[in-house]
Coordinates of C-alpha atoms in Angstrom, one line a residue:
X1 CA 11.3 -13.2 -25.2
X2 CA 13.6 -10.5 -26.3
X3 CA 13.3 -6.5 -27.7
X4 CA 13.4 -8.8 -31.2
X5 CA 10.5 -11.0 -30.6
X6 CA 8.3 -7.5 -29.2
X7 CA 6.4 -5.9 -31.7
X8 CA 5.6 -2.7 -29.4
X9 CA 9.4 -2.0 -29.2
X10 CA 12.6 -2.1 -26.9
X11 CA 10.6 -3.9 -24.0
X12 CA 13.8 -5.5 -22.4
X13 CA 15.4 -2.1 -22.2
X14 CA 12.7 -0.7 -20.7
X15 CA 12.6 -3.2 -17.8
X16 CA 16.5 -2.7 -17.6
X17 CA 16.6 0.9 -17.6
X18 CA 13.7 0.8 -14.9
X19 CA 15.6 -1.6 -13.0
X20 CA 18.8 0.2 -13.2
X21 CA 17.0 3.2 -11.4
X22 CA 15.1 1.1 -9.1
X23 CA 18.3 0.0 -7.4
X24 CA 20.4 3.3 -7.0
X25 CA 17.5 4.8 -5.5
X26 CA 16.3 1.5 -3.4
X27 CA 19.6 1.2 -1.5
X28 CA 19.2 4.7 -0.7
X29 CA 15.5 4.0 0.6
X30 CA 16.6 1.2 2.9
X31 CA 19.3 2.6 4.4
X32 CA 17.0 5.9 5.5
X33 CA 14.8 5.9 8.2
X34 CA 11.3 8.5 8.7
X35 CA 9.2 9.3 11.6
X36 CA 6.6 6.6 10.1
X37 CA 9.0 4.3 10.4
X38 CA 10.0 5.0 14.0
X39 CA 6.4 5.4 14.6
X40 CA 6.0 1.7 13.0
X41 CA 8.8 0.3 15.2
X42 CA 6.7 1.7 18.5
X43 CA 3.7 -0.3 16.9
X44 CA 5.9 -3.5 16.5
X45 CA 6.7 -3.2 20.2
X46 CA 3.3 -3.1 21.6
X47 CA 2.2 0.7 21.9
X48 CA -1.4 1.2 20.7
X49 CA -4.0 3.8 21.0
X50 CA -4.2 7.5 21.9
X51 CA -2.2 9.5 24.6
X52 CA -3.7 11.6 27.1
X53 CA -4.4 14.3 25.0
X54 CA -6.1 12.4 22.2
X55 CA -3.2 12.2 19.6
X56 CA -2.1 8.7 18.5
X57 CA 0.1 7.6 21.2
X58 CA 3.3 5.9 19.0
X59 CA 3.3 9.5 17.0
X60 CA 3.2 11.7 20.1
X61 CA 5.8 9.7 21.5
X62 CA 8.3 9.9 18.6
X63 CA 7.5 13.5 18.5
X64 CA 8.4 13.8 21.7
X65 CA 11.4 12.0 21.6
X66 CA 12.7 13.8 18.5
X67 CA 12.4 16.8 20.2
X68 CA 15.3 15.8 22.8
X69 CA 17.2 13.8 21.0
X70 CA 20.4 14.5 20.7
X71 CA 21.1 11.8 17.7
X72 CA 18.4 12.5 15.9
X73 CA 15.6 11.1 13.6
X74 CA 18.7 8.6 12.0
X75 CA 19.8 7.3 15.8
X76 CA 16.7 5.5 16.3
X77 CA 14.0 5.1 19.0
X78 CA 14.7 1.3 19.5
X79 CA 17.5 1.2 21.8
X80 CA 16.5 4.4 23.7
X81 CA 12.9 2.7 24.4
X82 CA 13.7 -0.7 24.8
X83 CA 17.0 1.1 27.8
X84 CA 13.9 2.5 29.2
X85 CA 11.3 0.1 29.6
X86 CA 14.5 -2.0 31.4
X87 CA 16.0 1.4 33.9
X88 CA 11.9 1.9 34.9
X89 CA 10.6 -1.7 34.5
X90 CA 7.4 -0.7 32.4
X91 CA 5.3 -2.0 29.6
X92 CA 5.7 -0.4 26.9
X93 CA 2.4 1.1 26.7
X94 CA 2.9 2.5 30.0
X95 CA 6.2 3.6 28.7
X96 CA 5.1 5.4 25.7
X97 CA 2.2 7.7 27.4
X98 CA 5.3 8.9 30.5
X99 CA 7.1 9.5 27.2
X100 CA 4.5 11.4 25.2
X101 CA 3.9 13.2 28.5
X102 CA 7.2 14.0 29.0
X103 CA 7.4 12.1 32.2
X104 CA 10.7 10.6 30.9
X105 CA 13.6 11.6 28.6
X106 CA 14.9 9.2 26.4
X107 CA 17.9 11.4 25.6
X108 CA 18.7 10.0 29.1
X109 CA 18.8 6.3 27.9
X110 CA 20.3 7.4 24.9
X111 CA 23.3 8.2 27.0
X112 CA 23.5 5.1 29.0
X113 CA 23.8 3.4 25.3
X114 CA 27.5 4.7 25.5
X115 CA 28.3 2.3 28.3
X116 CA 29.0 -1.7 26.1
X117 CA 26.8 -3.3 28.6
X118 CA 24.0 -1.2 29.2
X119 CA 23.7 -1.0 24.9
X120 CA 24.2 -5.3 24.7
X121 CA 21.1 -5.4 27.6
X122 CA 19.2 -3.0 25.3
X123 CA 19.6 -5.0 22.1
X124 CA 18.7 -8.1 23.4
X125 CA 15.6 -6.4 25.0
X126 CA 15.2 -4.7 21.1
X127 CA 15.1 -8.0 19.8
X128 CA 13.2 -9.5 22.0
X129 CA 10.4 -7.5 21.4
X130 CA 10.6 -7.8 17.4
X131 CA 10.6 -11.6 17.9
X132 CA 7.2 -11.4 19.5
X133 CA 6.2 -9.1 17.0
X134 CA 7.5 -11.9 14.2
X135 CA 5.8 -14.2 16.2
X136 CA 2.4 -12.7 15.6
X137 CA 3.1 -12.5 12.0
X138 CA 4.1 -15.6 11.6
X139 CA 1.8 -16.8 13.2
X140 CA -1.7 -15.1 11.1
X141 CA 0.2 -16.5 8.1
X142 CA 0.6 -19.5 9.1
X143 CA -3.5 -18.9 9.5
X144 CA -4.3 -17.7 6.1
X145 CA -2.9 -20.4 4.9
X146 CA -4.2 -23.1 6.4
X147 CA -7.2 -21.2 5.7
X148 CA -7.3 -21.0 2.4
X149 CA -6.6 -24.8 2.0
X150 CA -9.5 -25.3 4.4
X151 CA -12.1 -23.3 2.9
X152 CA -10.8 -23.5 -0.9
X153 CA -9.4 -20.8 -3.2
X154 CA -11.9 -18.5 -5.1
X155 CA -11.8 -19.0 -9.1
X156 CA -9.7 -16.7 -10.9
X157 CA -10.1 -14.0 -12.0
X158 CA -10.9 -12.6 -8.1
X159 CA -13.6 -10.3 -8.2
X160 CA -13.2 -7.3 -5.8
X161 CA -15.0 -3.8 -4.1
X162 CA -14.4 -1.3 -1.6
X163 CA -16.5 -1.0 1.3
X164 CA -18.5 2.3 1.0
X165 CA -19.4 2.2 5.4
X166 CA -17.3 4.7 7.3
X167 CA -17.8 3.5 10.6
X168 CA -16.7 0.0 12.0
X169 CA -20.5 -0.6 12.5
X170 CA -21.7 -0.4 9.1
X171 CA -19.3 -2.0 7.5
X172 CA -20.0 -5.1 9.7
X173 CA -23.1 -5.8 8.0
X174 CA -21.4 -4.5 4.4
X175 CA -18.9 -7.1 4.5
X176 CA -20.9 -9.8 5.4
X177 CA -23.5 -8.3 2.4
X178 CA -20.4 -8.4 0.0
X179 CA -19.1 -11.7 0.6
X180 CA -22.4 -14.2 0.6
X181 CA -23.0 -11.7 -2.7
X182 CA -19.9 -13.3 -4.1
X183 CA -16.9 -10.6 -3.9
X184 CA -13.6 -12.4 -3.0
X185 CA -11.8 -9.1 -2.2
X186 CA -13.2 -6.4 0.0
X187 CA -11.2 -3.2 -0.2
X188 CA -10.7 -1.2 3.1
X189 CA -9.6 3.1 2.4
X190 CA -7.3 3.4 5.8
X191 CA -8.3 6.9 7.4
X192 CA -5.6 9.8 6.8
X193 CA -2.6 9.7 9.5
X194 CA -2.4 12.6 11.9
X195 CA 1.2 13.8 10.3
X196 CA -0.2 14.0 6.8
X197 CA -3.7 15.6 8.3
X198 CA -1.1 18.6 10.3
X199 CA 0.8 19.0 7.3
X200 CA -2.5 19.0 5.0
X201 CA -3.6 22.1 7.6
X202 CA -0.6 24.1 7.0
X203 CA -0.9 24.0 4.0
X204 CA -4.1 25.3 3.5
X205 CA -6.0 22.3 2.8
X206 CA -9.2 20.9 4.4
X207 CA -8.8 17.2 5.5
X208 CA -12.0 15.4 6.2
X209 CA -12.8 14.6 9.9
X210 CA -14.6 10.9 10.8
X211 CA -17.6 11.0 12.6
X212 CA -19.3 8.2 14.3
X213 CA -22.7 7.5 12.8
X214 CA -26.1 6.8 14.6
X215 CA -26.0 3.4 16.5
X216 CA -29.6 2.9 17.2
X217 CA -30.1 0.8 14.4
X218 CA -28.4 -2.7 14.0
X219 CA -28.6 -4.9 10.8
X220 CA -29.9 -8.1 10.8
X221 CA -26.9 -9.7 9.5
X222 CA -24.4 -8.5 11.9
X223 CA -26.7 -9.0 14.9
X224 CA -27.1 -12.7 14.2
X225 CA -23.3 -13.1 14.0
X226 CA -21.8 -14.4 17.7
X227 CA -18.5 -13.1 17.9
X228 CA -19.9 -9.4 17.3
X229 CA -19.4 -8.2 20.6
X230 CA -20.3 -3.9 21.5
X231 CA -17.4 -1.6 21.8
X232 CA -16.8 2.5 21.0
X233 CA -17.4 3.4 17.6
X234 CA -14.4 3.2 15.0
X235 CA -13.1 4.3 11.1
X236 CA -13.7 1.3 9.3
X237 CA -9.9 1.2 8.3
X238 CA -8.7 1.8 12.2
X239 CA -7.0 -1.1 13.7
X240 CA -9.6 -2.4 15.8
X241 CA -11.9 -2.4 12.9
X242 CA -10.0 -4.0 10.6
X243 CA -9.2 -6.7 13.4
X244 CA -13.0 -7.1 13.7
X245 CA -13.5 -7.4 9.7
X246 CA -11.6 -10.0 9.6
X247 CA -12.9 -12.0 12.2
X248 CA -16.3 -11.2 10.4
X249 CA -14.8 -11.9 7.2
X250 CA -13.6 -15.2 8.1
X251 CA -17.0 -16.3 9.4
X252 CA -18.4 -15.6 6.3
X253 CA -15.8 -17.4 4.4
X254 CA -16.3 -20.5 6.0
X255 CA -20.4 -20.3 5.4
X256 CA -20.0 -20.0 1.6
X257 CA -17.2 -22.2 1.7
X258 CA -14.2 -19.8 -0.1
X259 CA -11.4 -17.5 1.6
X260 CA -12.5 -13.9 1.6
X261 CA -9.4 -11.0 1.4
X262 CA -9.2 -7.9 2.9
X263 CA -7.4 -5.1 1.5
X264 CA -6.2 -1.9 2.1
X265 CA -5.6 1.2 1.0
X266 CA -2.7 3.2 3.0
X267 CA -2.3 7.5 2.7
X268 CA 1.0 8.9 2.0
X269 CA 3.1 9.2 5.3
X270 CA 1.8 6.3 7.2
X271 CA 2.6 3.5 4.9
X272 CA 5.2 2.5 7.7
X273 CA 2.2 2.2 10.3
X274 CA -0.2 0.2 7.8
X275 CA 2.1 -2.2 7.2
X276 CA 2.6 -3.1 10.5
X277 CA -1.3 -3.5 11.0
X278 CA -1.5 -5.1 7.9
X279 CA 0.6 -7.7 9.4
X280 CA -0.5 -7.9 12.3
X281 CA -4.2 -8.2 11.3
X282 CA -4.0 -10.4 8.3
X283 CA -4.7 -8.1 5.8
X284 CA -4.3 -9.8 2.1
X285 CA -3.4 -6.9 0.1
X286 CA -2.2 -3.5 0.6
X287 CA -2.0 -1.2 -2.5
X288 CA 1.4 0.9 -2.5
X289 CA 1.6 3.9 -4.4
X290 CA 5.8 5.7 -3.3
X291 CA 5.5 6.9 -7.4
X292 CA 2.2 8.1 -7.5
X293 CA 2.7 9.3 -4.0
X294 CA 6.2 11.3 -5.5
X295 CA 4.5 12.1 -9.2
X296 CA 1.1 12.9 -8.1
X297 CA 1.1 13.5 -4.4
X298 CA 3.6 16.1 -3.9
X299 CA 5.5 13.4 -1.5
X300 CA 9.1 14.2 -1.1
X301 CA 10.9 11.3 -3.3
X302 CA 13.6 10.0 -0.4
X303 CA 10.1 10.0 2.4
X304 CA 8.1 8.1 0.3
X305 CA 10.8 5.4 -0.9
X306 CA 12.6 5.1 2.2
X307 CA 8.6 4.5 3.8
X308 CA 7.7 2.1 1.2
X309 CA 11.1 0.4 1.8
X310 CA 10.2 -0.4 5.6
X311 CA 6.5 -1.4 4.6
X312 CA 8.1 -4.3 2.1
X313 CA 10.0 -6.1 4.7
X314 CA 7.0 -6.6 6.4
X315 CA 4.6 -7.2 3.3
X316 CA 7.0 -9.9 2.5
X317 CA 7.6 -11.8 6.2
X318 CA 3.5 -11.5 6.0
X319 CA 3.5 -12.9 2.5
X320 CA 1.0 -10.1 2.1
X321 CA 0.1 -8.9 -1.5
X322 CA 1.5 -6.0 -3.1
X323 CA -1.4 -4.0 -5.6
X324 CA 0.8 -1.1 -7.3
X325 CA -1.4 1.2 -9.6
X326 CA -0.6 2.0 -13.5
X327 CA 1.2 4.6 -12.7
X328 CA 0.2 8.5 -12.0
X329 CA -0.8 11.4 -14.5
X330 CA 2.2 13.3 -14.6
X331 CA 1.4 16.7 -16.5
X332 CA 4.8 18.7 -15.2
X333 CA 6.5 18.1 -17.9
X334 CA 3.6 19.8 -20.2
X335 CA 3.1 22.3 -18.0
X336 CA 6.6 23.5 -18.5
X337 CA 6.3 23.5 -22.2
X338 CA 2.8 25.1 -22.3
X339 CA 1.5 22.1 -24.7
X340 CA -0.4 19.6 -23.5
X341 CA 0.8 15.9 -24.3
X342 CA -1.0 12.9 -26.1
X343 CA -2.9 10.1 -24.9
X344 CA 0.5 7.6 -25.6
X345 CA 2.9 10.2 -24.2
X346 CA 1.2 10.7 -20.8
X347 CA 0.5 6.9 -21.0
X348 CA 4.2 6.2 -21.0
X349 CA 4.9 8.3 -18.7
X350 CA 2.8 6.3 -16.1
X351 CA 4.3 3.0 -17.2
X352 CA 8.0 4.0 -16.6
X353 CA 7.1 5.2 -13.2
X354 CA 4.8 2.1 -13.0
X355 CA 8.0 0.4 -14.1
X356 CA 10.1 2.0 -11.4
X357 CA 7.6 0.8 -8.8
X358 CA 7.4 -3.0 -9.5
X359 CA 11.5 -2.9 -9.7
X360 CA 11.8 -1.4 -6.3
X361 CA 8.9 -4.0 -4.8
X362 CA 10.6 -6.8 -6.9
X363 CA 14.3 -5.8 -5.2
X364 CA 13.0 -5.6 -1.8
X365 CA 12.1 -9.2 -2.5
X366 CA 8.6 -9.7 -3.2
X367 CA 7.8 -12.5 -5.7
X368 CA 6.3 -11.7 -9.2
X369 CA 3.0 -13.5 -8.3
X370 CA 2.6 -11.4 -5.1
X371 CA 2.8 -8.2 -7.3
X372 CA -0.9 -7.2 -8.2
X373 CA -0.3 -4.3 -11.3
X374 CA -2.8 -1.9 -13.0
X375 CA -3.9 -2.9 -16.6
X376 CA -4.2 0.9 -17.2
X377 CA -5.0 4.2 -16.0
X378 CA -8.2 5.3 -16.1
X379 CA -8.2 8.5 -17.5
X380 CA -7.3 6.8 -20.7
X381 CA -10.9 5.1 -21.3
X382 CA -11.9 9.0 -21.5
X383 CA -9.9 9.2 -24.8
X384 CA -11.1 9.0 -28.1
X385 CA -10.5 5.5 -29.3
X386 CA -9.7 4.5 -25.7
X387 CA -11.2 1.4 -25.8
X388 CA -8.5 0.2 -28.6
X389 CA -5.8 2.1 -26.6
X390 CA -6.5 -0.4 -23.4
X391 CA -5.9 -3.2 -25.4
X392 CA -2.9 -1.7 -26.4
X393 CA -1.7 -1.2 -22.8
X394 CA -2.3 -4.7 -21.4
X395 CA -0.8 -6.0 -24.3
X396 CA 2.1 -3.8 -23.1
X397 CA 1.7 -4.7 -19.7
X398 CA 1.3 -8.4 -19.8
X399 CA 4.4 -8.7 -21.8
X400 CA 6.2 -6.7 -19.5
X401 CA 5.0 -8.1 -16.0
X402 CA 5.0 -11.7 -17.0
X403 CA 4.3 -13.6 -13.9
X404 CA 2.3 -10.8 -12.2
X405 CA -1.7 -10.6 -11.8
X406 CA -3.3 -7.8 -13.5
X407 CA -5.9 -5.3 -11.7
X408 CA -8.9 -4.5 -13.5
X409 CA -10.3 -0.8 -11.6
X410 CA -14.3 -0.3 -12.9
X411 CA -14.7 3.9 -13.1
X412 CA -16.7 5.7 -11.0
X413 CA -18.9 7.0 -13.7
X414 CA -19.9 8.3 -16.7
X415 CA -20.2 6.6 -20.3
X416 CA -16.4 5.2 -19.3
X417 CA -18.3 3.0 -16.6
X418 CA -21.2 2.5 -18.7
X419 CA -18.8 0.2 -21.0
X420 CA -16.5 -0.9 -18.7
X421 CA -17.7 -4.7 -18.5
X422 CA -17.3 -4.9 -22.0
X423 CA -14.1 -3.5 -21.9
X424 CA -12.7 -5.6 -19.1
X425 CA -14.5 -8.7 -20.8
X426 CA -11.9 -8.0 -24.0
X427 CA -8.8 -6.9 -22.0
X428 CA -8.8 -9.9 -19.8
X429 CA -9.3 -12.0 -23.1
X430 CA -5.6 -11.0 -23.2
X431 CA -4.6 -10.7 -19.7
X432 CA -5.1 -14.4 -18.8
X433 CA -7.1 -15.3 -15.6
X434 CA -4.3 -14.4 -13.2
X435 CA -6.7 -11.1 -12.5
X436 CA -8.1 -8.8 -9.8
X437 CA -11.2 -7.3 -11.2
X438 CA -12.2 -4.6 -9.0
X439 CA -15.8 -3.4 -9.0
X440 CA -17.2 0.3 -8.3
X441 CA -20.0 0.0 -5.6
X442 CA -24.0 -0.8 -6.7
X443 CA -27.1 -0.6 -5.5
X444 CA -28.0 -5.0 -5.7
X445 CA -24.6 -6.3 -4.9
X446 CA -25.9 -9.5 -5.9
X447 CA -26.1 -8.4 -9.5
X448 CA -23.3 -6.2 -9.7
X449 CA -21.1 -9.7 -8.3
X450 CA -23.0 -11.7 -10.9
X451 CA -22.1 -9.4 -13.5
X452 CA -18.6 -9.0 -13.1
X453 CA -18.2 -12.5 -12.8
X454 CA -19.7 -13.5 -15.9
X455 CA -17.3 -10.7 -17.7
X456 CA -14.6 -12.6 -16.6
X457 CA -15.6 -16.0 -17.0
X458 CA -17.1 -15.5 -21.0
X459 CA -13.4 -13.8 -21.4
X460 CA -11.5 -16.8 -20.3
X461 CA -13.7 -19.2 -21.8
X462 CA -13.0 -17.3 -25.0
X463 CA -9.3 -17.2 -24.7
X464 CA -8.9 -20.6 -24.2
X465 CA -10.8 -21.6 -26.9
X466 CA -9.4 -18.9 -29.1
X467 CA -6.4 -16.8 -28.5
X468 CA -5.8 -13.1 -29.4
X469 CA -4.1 -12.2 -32.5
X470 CA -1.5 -9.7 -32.8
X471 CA -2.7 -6.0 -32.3
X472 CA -3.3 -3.9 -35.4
X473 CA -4.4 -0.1 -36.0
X474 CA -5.1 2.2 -33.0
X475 CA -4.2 -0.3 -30.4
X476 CA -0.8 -1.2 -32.2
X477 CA -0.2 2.3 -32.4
X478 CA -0.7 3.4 -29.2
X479 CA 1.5 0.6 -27.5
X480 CA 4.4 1.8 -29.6
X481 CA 4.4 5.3 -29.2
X482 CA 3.6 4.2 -25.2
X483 CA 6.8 2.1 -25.1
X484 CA 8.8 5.0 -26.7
X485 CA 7.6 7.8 -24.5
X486 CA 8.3 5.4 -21.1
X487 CA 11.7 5.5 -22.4
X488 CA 12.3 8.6 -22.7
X489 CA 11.2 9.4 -19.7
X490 CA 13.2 6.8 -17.8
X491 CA 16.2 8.5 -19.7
X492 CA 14.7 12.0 -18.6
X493 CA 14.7 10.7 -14.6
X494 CA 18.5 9.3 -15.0
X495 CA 19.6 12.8 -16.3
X496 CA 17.1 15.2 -13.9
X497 CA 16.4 12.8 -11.1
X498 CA 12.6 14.0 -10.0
X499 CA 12.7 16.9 -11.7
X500 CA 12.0 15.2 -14.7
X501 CA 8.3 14.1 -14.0
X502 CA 7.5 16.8 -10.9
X503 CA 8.8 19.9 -12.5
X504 CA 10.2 22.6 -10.6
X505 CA 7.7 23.8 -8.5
X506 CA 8.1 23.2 -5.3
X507 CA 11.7 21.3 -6.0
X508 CA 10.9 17.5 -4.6
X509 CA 14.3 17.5 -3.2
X510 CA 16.3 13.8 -2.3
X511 CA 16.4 10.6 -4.3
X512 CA 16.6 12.5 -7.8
X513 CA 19.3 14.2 -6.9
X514 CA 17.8 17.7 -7.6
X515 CA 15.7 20.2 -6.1
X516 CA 16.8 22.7 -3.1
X517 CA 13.6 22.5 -0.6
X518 CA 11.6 19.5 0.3
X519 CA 8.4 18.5 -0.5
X520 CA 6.2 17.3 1.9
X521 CA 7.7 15.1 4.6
X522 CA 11.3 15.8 3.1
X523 CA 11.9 17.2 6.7
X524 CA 11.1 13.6 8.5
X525 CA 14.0 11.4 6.9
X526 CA 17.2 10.6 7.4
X527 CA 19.9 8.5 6.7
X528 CA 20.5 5.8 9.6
X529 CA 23.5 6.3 11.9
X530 CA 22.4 3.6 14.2
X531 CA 23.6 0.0 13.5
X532 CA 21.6 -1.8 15.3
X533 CA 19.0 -2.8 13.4
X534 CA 15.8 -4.2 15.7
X535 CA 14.4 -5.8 12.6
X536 CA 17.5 -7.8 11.3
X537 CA 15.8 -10.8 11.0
X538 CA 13.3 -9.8 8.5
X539 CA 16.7 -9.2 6.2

């Protein structure tokens, strides 16, 4: 179809001008590196855990390292770790705590790298190391697939939840409570890194603190499961716990005969790091949010794309999902003006950025059909008429991500929640099956399942049988002016770069092009100086 067959508008030069964005700033993204990423690469090599001192081991060693390096963040920790773990002959978990403790330099190595054959003896060690890493990757998707051809697909739409436990121990029993109940995606919120949680501090900001919750009492359903062995209390998003939900997860799966995802929900700043356990414990889906990280979270622009950047080329070796939101509220530009926008302006604001982030995800080659996107933002079913305004914006959406499943978020609360099943029931009639309908949490999981499956099975029975007719009155409207306002503010971003949808205070700084002072984690990126690459084979 073409901007002459769309009756919301210039569609096609929407996508274009999105796409036109997506790769000037892109090729920026990948050839940067961060202190996630570096942090990530430690990860891919084996380091796990906590140093002596109780800090994440992979981050105090980077830390460390940065502070005597003489290349700095863009040379690289690859080649100076992988020269070290040869010159001492250690693991490199042993290898990482002498670093963190400051028992060895790697400024040291980093010298020996001048000589041609000490550096060729270090790549090859580099590589070696990513190639076990692939190995494992490979290997878990091999698993999931012939897993899902086992065990059967779940029916489209997929119906979907977060888990509410905290603690690794609690959400044992949740998952196994979700999944007989008849969810076929169990969402995972991944704890807040420790750079994010510093940088939170100094800034003034409380950052919540996990605590391990009583013990003494077991549910039934994880104590009759076998494989549920006893070990320290953990987040329910660590590592180790996501390694045991799966395990838990899959057990499940195979009683009620249909493959249960996990999914996961990664904090600014340690994207780099959750796409590595993602990988490495077979995580489905993993939302990514580098817009509404740069629009909403106060991200710096080149941390967040060059993060995001790293985190694809593992999301697609994995063939791991990709779930990016309908784009954030971005209020900077009314702020400025001292008037406050309507519903379609701010709307279409969120899709251009919304835009921006399925070019960069589509660039970095992930396929259409492993690109979950938000029908809508939520805010919107606040609005008067909102109702007709969501049909609007799938309309919008499924025209414009043809190919891609939509995700269905129920509110929290409110009378938005209160008509939300009806709602979704009448969006999906237009969204098509191809759907992730994600569920707030309730009391009888049973029913709250039942209920959201019904929804979604009544709408595609409908649209089979009878398919939606062109929108008319609010709804049409709406989607216009939407369309109009996403291009205008895709023209606003080529002109201002950041500026455009962030404001001026404080100045983002990086991929726009504009700004003075960084945002936060503008100070942890740089542009690569090291050729080497210890991840070449991932492209």
């Amino acid at each position: 179809m073409t901007d002459a067959d769309s009756p919301f508008g210039p569609l096609d030069r929407l996508a274009e001008r999105a796409e036109t964005l997506a790769g000037s700033w892109g090729a920026r993204a990948r050839a940067s590196t961060t202190a996630g990423q570096e942090r990530a690469i430690l990860r891919l090599f084996g380091v796990t855990g906590l140093d002596r001192a109780g800090r994440p081991l992979a981050g105090a060693a980077v830390d460390r390292w940065l502070s005597t390096s003489v290349d700095g963040l863009g040379g690289g920790i690859a080649l100076p770790f992988a020269m070290a773990l040869l010159e001492y002959d250690l693991e490199p978990q042993q290898l990482a705590l002498d670093v963190a403790s400051g028992a060895v330099d790697l400024a040291l190595e980093a010298e020996l790298l001048r000589e041609s054959d000490r550096r060729a003896v270090a790549e090859a060690e580099a590589t070696r190391l990513a190639g076990v890493a692939l190995e494992r990757i490979d290997a878990d998707r091999i698993a999931r697939r012939e897993l899902e051809d086992l065990l059967g697909e779940a029916a489209r739409p997929w119906l979907g939840t977060t888990l509410a436990e905290p603690d690794l121990d609690g959400a044992l029993d949740e998952v196994v409570e979700l999944a007989i109940a008849g969810y076929d995606v169990l969402r995972v919120e991944v704890p807040i890194g420790r750079e994010l949680a510093d940088r939170l501090h100094a800034a003034g900001h409380e950052v919540p603190e996990w605590h391990p919750h009583d013990r003494s009492e077991r549910g039934a359903a994880r104590s009759r499961l076998a494989d549920m062995e006893e070990g320290d209390p953990a987040p329910t998003g660590s590592q180790r716990a996501l390694s045991r939900l799966r395990r838990v997860a899959d057990g499940v799966a195979a009683e009620r005969r249909g493959y249960v995802r996990l999914a996961t929900a990664i904090p600014p700043l340690g994207v780099p790091e959750g796409a590595v356990v993602a990988a490495f414990e077979r995580v489905d889906l993993v939302e990514a949010a580098p817009i509404s990280e740069i629009g909403a979270g106060g991200i710096d622009p080149e941390r967040s794309l060059a993060d995001h950047a790293f985190a694809r080329r593992l999301y697609r070796r994995a063939d791991t999902l990709v779930s990016i939101g309908p784009g954030p509220l971005v209020v900077a530009p009314d702020l400025a003006l001292g008037v406050p926008a309507d519903a379609a302006t701010r709307s279409g604001r969120a899709l251009a950025l919304q835009l921006i982030g399925v070019a960069l995800t589509r660039a970095d080659g992930i396929a259409a059909d492993r690109i979950v996107v938000g029908a809508y933002p939520a805010w919107l079913a606040d609005e008067p008429s909102g109702s007709a305004r969501i049909l609007g914006e799938v309309a919008v959406r499924r025209w414009l991500f043809a190919g891609h499943p939509l995700r269905f978020d129920e509110p929290d609360e409110g009378a938005a929640a209160i008509a939300w099943p009806f709602v979704a029931a009448a969006a999906l009639a237009r969204a098509g099956v191809d759907a992730l309908v994600m569920r707030g949490r309730h009391g009888d999981a049973r029913r709250a399942a039942a209920e959201g499956r019904a929804a979604a099975t009544v709408a595609a029975d409908l649209a089979s049988v009878s398919p939606p007719g062109p929108l008319v009155g609010i709804a049409a409207e709406h989607a216009t002016a939407m369309v109009r306002a996403a291009l205008e503010t895709l023209e606003h971003l080529a002109d201002l770069g950041w500026r455009a949808v962030v404001g001026d205070g404080p100045p983002p700084g990086g991929a726009g092009g504009t700004g003075a002072s960084p945002a936060m984690g503008g100070d942890a990126v740089a542009e690569r100086t090291e050729s080497f690459d210890p991840l070449g084979a991932l492209g």
